[in-house]
XYZ file of C-alpha atoms in Angstrom:
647
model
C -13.751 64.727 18.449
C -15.296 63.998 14.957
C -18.138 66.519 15.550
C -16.127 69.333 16.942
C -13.744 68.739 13.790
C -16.392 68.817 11.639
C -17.499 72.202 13.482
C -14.283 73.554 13.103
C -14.334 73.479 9.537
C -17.984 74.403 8.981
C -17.607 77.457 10.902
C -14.821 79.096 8.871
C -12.359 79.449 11.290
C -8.928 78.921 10.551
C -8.254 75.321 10.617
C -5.998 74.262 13.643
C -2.283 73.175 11.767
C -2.808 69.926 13.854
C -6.358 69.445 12.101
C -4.654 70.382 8.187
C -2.118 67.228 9.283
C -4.227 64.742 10.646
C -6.444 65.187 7.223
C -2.886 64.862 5.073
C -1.875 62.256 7.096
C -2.601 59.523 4.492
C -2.797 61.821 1.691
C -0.365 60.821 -1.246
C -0.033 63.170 -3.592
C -0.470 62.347 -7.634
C 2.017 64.454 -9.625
C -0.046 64.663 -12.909
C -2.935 66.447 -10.705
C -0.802 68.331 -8.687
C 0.835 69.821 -11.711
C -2.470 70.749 -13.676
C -4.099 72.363 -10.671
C -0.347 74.463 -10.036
C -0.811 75.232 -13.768
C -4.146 76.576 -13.624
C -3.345 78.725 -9.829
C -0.197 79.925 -11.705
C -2.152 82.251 -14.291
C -5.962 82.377 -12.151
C -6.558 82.528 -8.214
C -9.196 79.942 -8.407
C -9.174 76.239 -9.409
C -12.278 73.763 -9.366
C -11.083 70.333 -8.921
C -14.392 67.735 -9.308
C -14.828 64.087 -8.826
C -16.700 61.687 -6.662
C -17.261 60.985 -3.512
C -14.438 59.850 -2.315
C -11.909 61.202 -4.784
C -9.853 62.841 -2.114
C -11.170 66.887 -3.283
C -10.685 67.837 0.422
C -7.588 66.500 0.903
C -6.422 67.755 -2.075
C -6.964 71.173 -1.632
C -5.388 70.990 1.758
C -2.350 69.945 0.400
C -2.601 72.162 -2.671
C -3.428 75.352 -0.279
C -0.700 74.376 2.237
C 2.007 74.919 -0.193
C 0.386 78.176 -1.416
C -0.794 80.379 1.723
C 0.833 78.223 4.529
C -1.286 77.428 7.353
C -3.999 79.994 6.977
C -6.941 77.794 5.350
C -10.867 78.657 5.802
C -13.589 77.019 4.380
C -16.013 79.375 3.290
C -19.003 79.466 5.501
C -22.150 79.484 4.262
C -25.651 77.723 4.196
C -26.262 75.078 2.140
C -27.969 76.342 -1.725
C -27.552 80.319 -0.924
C -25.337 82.307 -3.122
C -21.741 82.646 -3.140
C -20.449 86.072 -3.893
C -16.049 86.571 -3.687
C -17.093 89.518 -2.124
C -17.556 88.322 0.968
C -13.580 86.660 0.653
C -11.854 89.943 2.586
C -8.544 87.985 4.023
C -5.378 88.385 2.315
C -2.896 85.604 2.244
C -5.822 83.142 2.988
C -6.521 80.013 1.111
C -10.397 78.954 0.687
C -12.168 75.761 0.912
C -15.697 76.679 -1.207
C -17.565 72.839 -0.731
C -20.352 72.567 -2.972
C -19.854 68.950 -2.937
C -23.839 68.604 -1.897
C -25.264 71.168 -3.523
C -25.963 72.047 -7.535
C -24.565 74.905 -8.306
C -26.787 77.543 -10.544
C -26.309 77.785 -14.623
C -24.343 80.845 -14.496
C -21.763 79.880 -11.366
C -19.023 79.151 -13.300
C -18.665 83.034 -15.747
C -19.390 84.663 -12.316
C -16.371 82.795 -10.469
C -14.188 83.360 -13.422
C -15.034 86.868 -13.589
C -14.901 87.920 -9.848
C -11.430 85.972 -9.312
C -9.767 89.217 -9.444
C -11.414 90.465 -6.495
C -9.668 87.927 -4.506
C -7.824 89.812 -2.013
C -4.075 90.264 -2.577
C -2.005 86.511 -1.869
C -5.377 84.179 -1.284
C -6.999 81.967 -3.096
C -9.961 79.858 -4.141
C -10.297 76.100 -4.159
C -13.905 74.737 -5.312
C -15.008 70.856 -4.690
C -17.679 70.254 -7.056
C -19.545 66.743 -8.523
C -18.261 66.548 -11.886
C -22.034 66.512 -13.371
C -22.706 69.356 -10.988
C -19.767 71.065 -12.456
C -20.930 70.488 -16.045
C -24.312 72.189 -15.896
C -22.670 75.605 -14.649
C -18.772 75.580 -15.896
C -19.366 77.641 -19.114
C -17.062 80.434 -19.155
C -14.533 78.861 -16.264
C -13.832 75.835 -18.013
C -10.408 76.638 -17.838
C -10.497 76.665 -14.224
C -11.428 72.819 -13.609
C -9.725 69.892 -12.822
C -10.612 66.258 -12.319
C -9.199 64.334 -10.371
C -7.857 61.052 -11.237
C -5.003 60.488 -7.798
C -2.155 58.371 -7.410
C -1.893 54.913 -8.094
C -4.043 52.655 -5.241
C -1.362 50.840 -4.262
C 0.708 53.579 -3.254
C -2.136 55.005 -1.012
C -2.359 51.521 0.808
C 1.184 51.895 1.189
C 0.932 55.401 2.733
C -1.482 54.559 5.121
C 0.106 51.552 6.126
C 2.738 52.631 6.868
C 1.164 54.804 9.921
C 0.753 51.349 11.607
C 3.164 48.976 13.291
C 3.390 45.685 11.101
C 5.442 42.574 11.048
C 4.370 41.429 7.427
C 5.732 44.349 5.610
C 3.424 46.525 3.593
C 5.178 46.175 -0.034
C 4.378 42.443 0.931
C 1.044 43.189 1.594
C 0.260 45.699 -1.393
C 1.907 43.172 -3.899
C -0.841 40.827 -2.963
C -2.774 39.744 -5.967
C -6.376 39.771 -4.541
C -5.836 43.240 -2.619
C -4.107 44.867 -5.468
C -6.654 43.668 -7.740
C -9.488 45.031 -5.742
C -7.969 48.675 -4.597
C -7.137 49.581 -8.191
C -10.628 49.998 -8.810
C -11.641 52.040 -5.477
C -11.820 56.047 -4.829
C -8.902 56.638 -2.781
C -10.850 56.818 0.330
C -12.626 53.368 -0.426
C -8.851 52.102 0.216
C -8.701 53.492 3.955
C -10.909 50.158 4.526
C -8.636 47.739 2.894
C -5.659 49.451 5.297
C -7.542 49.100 8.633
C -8.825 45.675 7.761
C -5.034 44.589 6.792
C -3.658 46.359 10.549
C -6.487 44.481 12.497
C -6.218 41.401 11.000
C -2.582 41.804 12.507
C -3.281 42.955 15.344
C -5.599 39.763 15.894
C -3.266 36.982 14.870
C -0.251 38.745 16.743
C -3.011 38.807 19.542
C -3.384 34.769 19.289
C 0.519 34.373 19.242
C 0.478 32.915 15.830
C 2.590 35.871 13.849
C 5.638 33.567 14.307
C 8.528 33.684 11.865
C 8.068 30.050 11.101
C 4.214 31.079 10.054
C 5.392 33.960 8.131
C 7.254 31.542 5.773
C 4.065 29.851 4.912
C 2.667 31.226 1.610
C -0.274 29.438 2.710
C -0.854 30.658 5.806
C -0.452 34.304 4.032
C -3.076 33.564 1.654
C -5.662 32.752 4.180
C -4.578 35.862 5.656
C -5.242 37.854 2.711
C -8.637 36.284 2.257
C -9.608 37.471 5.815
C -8.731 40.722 4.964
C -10.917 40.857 1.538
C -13.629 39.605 3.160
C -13.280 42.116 5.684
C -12.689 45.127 3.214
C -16.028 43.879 1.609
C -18.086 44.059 4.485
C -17.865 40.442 5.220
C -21.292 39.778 3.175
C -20.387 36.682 1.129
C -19.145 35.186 4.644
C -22.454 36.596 6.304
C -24.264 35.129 3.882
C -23.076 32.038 4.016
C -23.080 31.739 7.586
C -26.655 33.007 7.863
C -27.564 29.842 5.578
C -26.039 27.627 7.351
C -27.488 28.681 11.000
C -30.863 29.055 10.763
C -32.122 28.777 14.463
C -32.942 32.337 15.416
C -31.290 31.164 18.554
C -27.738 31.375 16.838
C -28.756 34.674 14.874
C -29.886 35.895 18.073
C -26.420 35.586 20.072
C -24.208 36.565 17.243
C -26.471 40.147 16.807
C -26.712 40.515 20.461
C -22.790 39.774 20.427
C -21.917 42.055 17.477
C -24.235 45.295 19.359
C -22.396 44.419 22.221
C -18.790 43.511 21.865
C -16.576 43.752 24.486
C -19.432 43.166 27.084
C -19.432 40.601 29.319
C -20.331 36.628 28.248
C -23.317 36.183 30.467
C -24.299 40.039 29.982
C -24.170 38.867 25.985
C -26.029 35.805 26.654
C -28.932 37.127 28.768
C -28.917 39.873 25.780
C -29.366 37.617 23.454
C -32.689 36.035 24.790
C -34.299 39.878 25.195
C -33.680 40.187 21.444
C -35.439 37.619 20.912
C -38.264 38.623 22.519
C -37.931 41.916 21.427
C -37.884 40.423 17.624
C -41.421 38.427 19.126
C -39.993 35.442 19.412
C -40.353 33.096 22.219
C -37.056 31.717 23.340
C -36.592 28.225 23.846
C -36.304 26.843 27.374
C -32.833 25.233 27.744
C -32.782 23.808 31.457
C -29.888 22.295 32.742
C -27.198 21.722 29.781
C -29.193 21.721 27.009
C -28.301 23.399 24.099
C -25.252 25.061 23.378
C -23.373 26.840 25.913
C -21.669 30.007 25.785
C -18.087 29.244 24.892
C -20.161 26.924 21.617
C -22.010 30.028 21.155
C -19.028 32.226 20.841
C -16.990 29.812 18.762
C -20.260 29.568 16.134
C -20.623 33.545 16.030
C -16.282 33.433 14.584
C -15.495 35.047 18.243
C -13.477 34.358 21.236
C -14.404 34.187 25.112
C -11.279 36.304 26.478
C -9.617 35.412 30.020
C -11.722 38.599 31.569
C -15.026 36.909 30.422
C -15.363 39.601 27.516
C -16.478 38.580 24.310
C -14.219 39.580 21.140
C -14.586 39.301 17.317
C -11.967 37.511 15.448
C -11.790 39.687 12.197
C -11.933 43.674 11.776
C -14.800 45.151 11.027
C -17.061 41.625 12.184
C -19.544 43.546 14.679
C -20.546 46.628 12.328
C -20.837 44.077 9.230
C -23.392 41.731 11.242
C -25.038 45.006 12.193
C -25.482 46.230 8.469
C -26.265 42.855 7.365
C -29.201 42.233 9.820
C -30.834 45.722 8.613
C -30.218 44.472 4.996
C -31.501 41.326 5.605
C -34.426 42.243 8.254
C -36.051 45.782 7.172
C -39.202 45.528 8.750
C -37.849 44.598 12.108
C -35.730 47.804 11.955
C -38.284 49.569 14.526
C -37.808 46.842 17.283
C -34.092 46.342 16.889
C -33.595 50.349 17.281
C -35.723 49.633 20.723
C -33.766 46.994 21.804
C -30.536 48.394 21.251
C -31.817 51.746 23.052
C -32.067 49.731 25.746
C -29.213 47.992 25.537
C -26.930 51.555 25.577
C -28.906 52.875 28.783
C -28.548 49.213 30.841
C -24.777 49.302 30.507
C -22.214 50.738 32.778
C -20.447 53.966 31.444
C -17.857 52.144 30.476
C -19.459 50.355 28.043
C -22.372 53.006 27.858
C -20.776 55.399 25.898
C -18.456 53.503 23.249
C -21.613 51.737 22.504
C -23.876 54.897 21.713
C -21.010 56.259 19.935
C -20.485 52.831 17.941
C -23.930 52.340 17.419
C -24.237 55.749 15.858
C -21.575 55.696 13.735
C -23.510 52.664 12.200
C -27.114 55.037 12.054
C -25.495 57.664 10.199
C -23.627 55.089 7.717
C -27.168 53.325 7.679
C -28.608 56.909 6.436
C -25.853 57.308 4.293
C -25.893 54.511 2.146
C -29.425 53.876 2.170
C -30.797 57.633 2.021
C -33.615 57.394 3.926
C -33.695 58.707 7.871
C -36.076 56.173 9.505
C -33.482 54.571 11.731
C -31.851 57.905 12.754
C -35.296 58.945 14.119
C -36.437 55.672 15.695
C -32.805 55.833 17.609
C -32.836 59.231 18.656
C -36.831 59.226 20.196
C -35.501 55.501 21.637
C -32.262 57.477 23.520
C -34.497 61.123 24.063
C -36.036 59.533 27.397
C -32.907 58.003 28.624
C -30.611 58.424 26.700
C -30.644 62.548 25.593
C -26.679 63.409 25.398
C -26.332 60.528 23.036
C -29.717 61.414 21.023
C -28.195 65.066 20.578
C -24.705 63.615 19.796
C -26.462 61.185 17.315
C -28.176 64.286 15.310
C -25.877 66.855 15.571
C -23.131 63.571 13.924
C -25.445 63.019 11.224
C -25.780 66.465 10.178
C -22.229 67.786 10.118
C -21.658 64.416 7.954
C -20.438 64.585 4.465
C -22.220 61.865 2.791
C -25.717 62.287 5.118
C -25.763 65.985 6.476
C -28.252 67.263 3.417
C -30.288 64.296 4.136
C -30.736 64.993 7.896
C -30.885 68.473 7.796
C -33.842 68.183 5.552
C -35.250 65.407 7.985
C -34.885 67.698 10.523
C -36.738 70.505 8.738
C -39.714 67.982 7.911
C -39.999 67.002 11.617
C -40.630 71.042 12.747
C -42.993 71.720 10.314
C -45.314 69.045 8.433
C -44.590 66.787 11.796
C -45.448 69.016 13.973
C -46.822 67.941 17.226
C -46.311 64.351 16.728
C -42.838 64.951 18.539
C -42.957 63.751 21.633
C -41.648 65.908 24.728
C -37.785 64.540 25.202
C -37.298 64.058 21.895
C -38.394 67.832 20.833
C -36.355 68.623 23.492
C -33.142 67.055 22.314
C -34.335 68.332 18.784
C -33.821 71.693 20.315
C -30.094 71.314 21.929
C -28.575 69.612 18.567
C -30.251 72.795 16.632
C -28.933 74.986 18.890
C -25.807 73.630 18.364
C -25.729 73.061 14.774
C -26.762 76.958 14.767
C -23.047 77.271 15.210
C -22.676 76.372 11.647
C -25.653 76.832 10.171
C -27.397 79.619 11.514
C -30.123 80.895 9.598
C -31.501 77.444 8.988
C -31.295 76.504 12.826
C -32.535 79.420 13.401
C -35.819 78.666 11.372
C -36.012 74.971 12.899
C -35.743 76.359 16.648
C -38.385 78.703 15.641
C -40.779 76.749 14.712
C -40.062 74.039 17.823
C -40.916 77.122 19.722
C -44.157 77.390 18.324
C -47.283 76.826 20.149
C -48.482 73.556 17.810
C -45.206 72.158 19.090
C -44.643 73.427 23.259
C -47.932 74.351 23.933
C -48.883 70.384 23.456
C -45.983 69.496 25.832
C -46.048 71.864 28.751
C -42.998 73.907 30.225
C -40.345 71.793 29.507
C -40.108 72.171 26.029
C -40.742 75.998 26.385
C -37.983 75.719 28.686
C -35.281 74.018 26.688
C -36.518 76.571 23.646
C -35.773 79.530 26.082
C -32.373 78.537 27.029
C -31.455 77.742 23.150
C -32.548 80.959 22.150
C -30.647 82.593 25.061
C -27.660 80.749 24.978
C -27.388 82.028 21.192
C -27.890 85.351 22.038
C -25.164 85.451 24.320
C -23.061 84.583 21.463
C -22.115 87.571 20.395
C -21.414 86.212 16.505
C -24.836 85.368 16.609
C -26.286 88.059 18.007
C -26.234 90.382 14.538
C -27.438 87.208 13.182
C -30.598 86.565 14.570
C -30.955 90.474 15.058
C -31.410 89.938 10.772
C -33.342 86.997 10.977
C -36.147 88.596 12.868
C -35.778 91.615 11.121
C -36.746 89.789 8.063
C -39.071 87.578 9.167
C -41.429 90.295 10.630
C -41.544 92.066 7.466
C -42.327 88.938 5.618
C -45.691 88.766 4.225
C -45.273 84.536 4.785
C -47.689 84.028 7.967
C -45.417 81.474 9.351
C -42.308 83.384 9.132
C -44.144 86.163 11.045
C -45.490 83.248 13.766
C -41.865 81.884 13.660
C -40.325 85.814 14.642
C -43.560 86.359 17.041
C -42.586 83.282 19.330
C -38.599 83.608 18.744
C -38.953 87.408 20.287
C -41.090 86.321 23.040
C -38.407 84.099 24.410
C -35.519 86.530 24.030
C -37.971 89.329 25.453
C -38.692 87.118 28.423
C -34.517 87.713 29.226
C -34.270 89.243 32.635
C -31.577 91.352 34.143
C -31.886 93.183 37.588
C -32.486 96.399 35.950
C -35.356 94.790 33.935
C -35.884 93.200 30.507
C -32.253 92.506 28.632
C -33.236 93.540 25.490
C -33.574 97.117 26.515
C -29.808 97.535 27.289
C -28.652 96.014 23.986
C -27.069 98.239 21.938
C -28.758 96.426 18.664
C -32.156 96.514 20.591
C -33.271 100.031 19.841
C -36.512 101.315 20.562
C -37.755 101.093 16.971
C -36.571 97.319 16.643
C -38.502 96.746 19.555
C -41.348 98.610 18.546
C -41.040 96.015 15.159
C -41.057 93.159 17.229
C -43.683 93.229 19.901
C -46.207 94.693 17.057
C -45.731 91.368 14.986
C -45.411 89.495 17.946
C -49.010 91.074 19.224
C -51.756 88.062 19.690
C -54.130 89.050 16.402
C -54.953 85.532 15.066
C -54.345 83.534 17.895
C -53.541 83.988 21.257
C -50.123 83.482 22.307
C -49.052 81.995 26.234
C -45.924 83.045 25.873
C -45.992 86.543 24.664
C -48.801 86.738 27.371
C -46.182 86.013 29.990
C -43.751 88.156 28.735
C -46.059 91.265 28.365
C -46.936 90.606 31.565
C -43.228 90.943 32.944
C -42.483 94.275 30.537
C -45.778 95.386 32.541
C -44.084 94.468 35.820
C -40.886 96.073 35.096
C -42.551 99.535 34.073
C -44.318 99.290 37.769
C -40.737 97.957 39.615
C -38.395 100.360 37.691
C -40.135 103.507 36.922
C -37.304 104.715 34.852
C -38.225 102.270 32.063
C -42.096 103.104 32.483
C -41.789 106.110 29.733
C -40.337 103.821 27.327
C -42.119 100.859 27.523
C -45.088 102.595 26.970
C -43.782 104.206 23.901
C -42.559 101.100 22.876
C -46.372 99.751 23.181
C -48.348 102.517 22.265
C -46.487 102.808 18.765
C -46.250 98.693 18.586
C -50.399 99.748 17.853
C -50.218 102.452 15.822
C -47.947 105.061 14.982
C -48.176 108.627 13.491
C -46.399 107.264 10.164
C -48.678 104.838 9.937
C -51.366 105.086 6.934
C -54.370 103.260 8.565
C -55.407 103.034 12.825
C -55.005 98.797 13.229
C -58.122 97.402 15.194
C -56.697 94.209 15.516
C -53.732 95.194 16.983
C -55.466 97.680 19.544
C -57.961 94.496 20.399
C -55.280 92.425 21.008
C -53.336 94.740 23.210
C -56.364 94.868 25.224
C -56.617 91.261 25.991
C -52.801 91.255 26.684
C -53.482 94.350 29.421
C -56.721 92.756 30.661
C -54.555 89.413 31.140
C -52.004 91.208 32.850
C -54.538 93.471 34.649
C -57.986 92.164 35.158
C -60.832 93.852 35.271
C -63.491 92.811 38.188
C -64.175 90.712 40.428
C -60.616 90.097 40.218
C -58.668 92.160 42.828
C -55.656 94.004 41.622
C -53.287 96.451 42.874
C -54.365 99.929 42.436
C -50.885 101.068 40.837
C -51.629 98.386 37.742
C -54.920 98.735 37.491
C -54.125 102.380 36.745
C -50.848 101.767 34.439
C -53.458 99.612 32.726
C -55.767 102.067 32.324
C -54.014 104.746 31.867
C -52.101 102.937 28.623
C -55.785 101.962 27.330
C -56.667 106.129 27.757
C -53.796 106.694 25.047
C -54.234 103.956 22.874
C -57.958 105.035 22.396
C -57.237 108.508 21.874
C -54.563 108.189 19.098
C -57.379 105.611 17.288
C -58.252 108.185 14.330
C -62.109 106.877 14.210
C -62.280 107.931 17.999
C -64.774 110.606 18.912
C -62.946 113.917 19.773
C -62.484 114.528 23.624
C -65.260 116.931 24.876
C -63.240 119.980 25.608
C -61.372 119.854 22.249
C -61.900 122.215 19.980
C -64.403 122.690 17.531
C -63.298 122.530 13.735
C-alpha cells in the first residue's frame, strides 16, 4: 500500500481524493502560515514554502492546493537533479507539487521560477518544497515567493491525531501532561506522530490487561507511570534499553529478547528454539540447559518486559518495544550486522505465511529506517542478497520501499547505480535478478535512470557471468516496459541518445538494451518491425551500434540469427531486413566505408551461417552469401567488378 502510494505520487498522476485525505488526515493547519502563503498565491501563481524534514511541506501544500484547484493535484514528475522548465506545466486548473526536497537546486532557480510563473496555464498553480539552505543558495530574484514554515502549536497536532483513535483517558488530559508537552514542543510536526501512536498503544495495552478501570483512572499515580511509558516509548526506549542491557549480561537473555523482538507474535517455543540459532549464528555456543535448568520460557518472557498470551504467542508490553530492541542491537552491535541480516533471512523464509509476510514487511520497514538514519546502505544489501535466493518478492519489495522513500530514496538509488556499474559482476545470480524486477518497476517513476541501471544489468560483465537466467529476467523487464505504451516514446529517446553518444558505455548500454527488444517475436516475425516508432532508419541506427566491433556480443548473436531466420520464414520481410543490414554497414551518406563494421557483420553471418565442414541449408548458405556479395561491392576500396566499365 505504502509503495503503490508512493508510486502514485511519483508518477504525476492525479492524486486519488482518498490519497489527498488520508495525507490531511492529521494535518492541522497554522493560521499565520496559511495566511502568508494565501498572501503570496494572491498576487504570484507560485509559492516556495521551505523547512526541514519533517516540517509538514507536503502536507501543507495539499491542504493549501485543495482549497485552490480542488481535487486536481500532480506532483511534477521528473528525475531527480534534471531541470525544471514551467513549460512542461500544460494543465489548466491543476495544482503542482514541484519536490526538490532531496535535491540542490542550481544558482539561478529561483529568477527563472519567478520569471516563467506567468506561463502557468490559466487557474493552476505551483507549490515548491525546498530545504531552507537549499533555498538560500538559488532564491535571488523570487525571494518574495518563499515561505517558512513554522506550523501550529505541538500540542494541538497531538490533539488532532489523537483524536483519530478511540481513548478512555481523554486527549486534552493527555496533551496537558507536563513531560509530553514538554517534549513535543520542541519536535517537527511529524516527530509528534510518534508521541500519538505510543500514547494509543500504551492504551490499547493496559485496556488489553483489564487495568483501564475507573478506579485506576483516579490515580494520578498510576497516570504518571503511564506517561513515563509513553516517553520512553516516543524516545525509542534507549535509556530503558540501556539500562536493561546492563543489567542482563548473559548473551542468553540478549539472545531471547532479540530473537523475541524479530519475531513477535510467533509462537513461545518457535521464539525459544530461535533464540538458540541466534546464538549460534552470533558464534556463540549455547549453553546446555537439561532438564529445568535455567530459566524457562514464561521467566524468559517476563525478563524481555513481554507477555506469554493464552494462544502461546509472545507479545510486547509497550509500543514500539520490538523495532527499538531491533535498532538498539545494530547500534550497539555493528560488526555483527552481516550475521544478524543472515539470521533474520532465515528467520522470514522458515515461517508460515502468516507470519512470513508481516515479518519481511516489518523487518524492512526497520532496513530502510536503518538506511535512513544512518546513511549508509550496507544492511539494505546484506538483506536483499539474504531474501534473493528465497526470499525474491520480499527482496524486490525491500528495494523498490527504500527507493520511493523520502528520507532514503537518493541514498538507494545511488546504491543501486554503484552496484550496476563499479560492482559489476560481483552480483550474484538471484540477487541481479531481483535487482532487475525492482528497476523495472521503479522505471515507472523514474525512467531514464532505470532505464540506465537495467542497461547495464543487461550487459555481458553482468549476465554473461550468470547464464540464461539473468538474460532472461533482463528480457522480460525490457519487454514488459515496452509494452507500456508511456514508456515506449521513452526508451525510443533513450536509445536514440545513447547510440549517438560518443561515451563507450552508453553505446554498450543501447547495443545490449536493443538486442533484447529486437529478440521480441510476433508470428509475422520480429516486433519491432511493425512498430510504428520502429522505422527502418531507427533500426538501421540501432543494429549498426549494436554490431559486435570491440567485443563480441551472445546476445546480439542470437538475435541476428533470428532476423536471419525470419528473412528465410517470411520472405516478405527479406527485402527489408537486408536493407536494414546492408546500410547498418555503410550507407551512401556516409563519408568513410567502416571495416570494422563490415568484419563484424561477417562473423555475425558466419555464426548464423557457417562456412564448412559445417552442413547448412542451401537457402541460408545462399542468403548468407548473397548479403556478403553486396556488402563487398558497396566497400569503396573494392576492386571494380570485371565487366564494369572502364573510366
Amino acid at each position: 500500500m505504502l509503495i503503490e502510494q508512493n508510486i502514485r505520487r511519483l508518477r504525476g498522476t492525479t492524486l486519488p481524493h482518498d490519497d489527498v485525505t488520508a495525507y490531511l488526515r492529521t494535518y492541522v493547519r497554522h493560521e499565520d502560515d496559511d495566511l502568508a502563503i494565501s498572501k503570496i498565491l494572491d498576487q504570484w501563481p507560485v509559492v516556495v514554502l521551505t523547512g526541514a524534514d519533517g516540517s509538514g511541506r507536503f502536507s501543507t501544500a495539499l491542504d493549501v492546493l485543495r482549497r485552490q484547484v480542488g481535487d486536481t493535484i500532480r506532483q511534477v514528475r521528473r528525475e531527480p537533479d534534471t531541470p525544471f522548465d514551467t513549460a512542461g506545466l500544460h494543465e489548466t486548473d491543476t495544482g503542482w507539487i514541484l519536490d526538490l526536497r532531496a535535491e540542490s537546486a542550481p544558482g539561478g532557480f529561483g529568477r527563472e521560477l519567478a520569471e516563467d510563473a506567468t506561463q502557468l496555464p490559466q487557474g493552476s498553480c505551483l507549490v515548491v518544497l525546498m530545504g531552507p539552505a537549499e533555498w538560500a543558495t538559488c532564491r535571488t530574484g523570487a525571494e518574495h515567493l518563499g515561505h517558512a514554515l513554522t506550523g501550529p502549536p505541538r500540542t494541538d497536532i497531538l490533539k488532532k491525531q489523537l483524536a483519530q483513535a478511540s481513548l478512555t483517558i481523554g486527549s486534552d488530559r493527555w496533551a496537558a501532561a507536563d513531560p509530553i508537552q514538554q517534549a513535543v514542543a520542541a519536535l517537527l510536526p511529524a516527530q509528534v506522530a510518534a508521541w500519538a501512536d505510543a500514547i494509543v498503544t500504551t492504551e490499547e495495552v493496559e485496556r488489553a490487561e483489564g487495568r483501564l478501570t475507573p478506579a485506576l483512572l483516579k490515580d494520578d499515580a498510576y497516570f504518571a507511570g503511564l506517561v513515563r511509558s509513553v516517553v520512553n516509548a516516543a524516545e525509542d526506549w534507549r535509556s530503558d534499553l540501556l539500562d536493561w542491557h546492563t543489567r542482563h549480561s548473559d548473551s542468553a537473555y540478549r539472545n531471547y529478547l532479540l530473537a523475541a523482538a524479530v519475531l513477535e507474535g510467533a509462537s513461545s517455543e518457535k521464539i525459544y528454539a530461535a533464540s538458540t540459532t541466534l546464538a549460534k549464528a552470533l558464534e556463540e555456543t549455547p549453553q546446555e540447559r537439561p532438564g529445568q535448568q535455567g530459566l524457562g520460557v514464561v521467566a524468559l518472557t517476563h525478563t524481555a518486559n513481554a507477555d506469554l498470551q493464552p494462544d502461546g504467542t509472545i507479545r510486547f508490553r509497550y509500543h514500539n518495544y520490538a523495532e527499538a530492541v531491533v535498532d538498539y542491537f545494530l547500534d550497539d552491535r555493528p560488526h555483527l550486522l552481516k550475521k544478524f541480516t543472515a539470521w533474520t533471512a532465515k528467520q522470514v523464509t522458515g515461517l508460515e505465511e502468516e507470519l512470513a509476510t508481516p515479518l519481511a514487511q516489518r523487518v524492512s520497514h526497520w532496513v530502510v529506517h536503518y538506511t535512513a538514519r544512518h546513511r549508509r546502505t550496507r544492511l539494505l544489501r546484506s538483506l536483499a542478497e539474504q531474501w534473493s535466493a528465497d526470499h525474491a518478492e520480499a527482496a524486490c519489495e525491500l528495494l523498490v520501499l527504500a527507493a520511493v522513500n523520502e528520507r532514503a530514496g537518493d541514498l538507494a538509488r545511488s546504491a543501486y547505480r554503484r552496484w550496476t556499474r563499479q560492482e559489476a559482476g560481483t552480483l550474484t545470480a538471484d540477487f541481479t535478478i531481483v535487482l532487475i524486477r525492482a528497476c523495472q518497476r521503479l522505471a515507472e517513476v523514474y525512467p531514464t535512470s532505470m532505464l540506465s541501471r537495467l542497461a547495464e544489468l543487461a550487459a555481458p560483465t553482468h549476465h554473461g557471468a550468470h547464464g540464461e537466467d539473468v538474460a532472461t529476467a533482463i528480457s522480460q523487464a525490457l519487454n514488459a516496459l515496452w509494452d507500456q505504451n508511456d514508456q515506449r516514446s521513452a526508451i525510443h529517446r533513450q536509445l536514440t541518445q545513447w547510440t549517438r553518444d560518443a561515451h563507450r558505455p552508453h553505446q554498450a548500454a543501447a547495443q545490449s538494451t536493443f538486442a533484447h527488444l529486437a529478440a521480441r517475436r510476433t508470428p509475422n516475425g520480429p516486433a519491432l518491425l511493425t512498430t510504428p516508432q520502429s522505422d527502418t532508419d531507427w533500426l538501421t541506427d540501432m543494429w549498426r551500434n549494436a554490431l559486435p566491433t570491440t567485443g563480441w556480443s551472445t546476445t546480439v548473436a542470437h538475435t541476428f540469427a533470428y532476423w536471419m531466420q525470419c528473412a528465410l520464414d517470411h520472405p516478405e520481410l527479406q527485402a527489408t531486413i537486408e536493407q536494414i543490414f546492408r546500410n547498418a554497414v555503410h550507407r551512401d551518406t556516409d563519408p568513410h566505408y567502416s571495416a570494422s563494421r563490415l568484419v563484424a557483420m561477417q562473423s555475425l553471418l558466419f555464426s548464423w551461417a557457417p562456412a564448412p565442414p559445417s552442413q547448412q541449408p542451401g537457402d541460408a548458405v545462399h542468403l548468407r552469401d548473397h548479403l556478403l556479395t553486396g556488402l563487398r561491392a558497396a566497400d569503396p576500396a573494392a576492386p571494380p567488378a570485371t565487366d564494369a566499365p572502364q573510366p
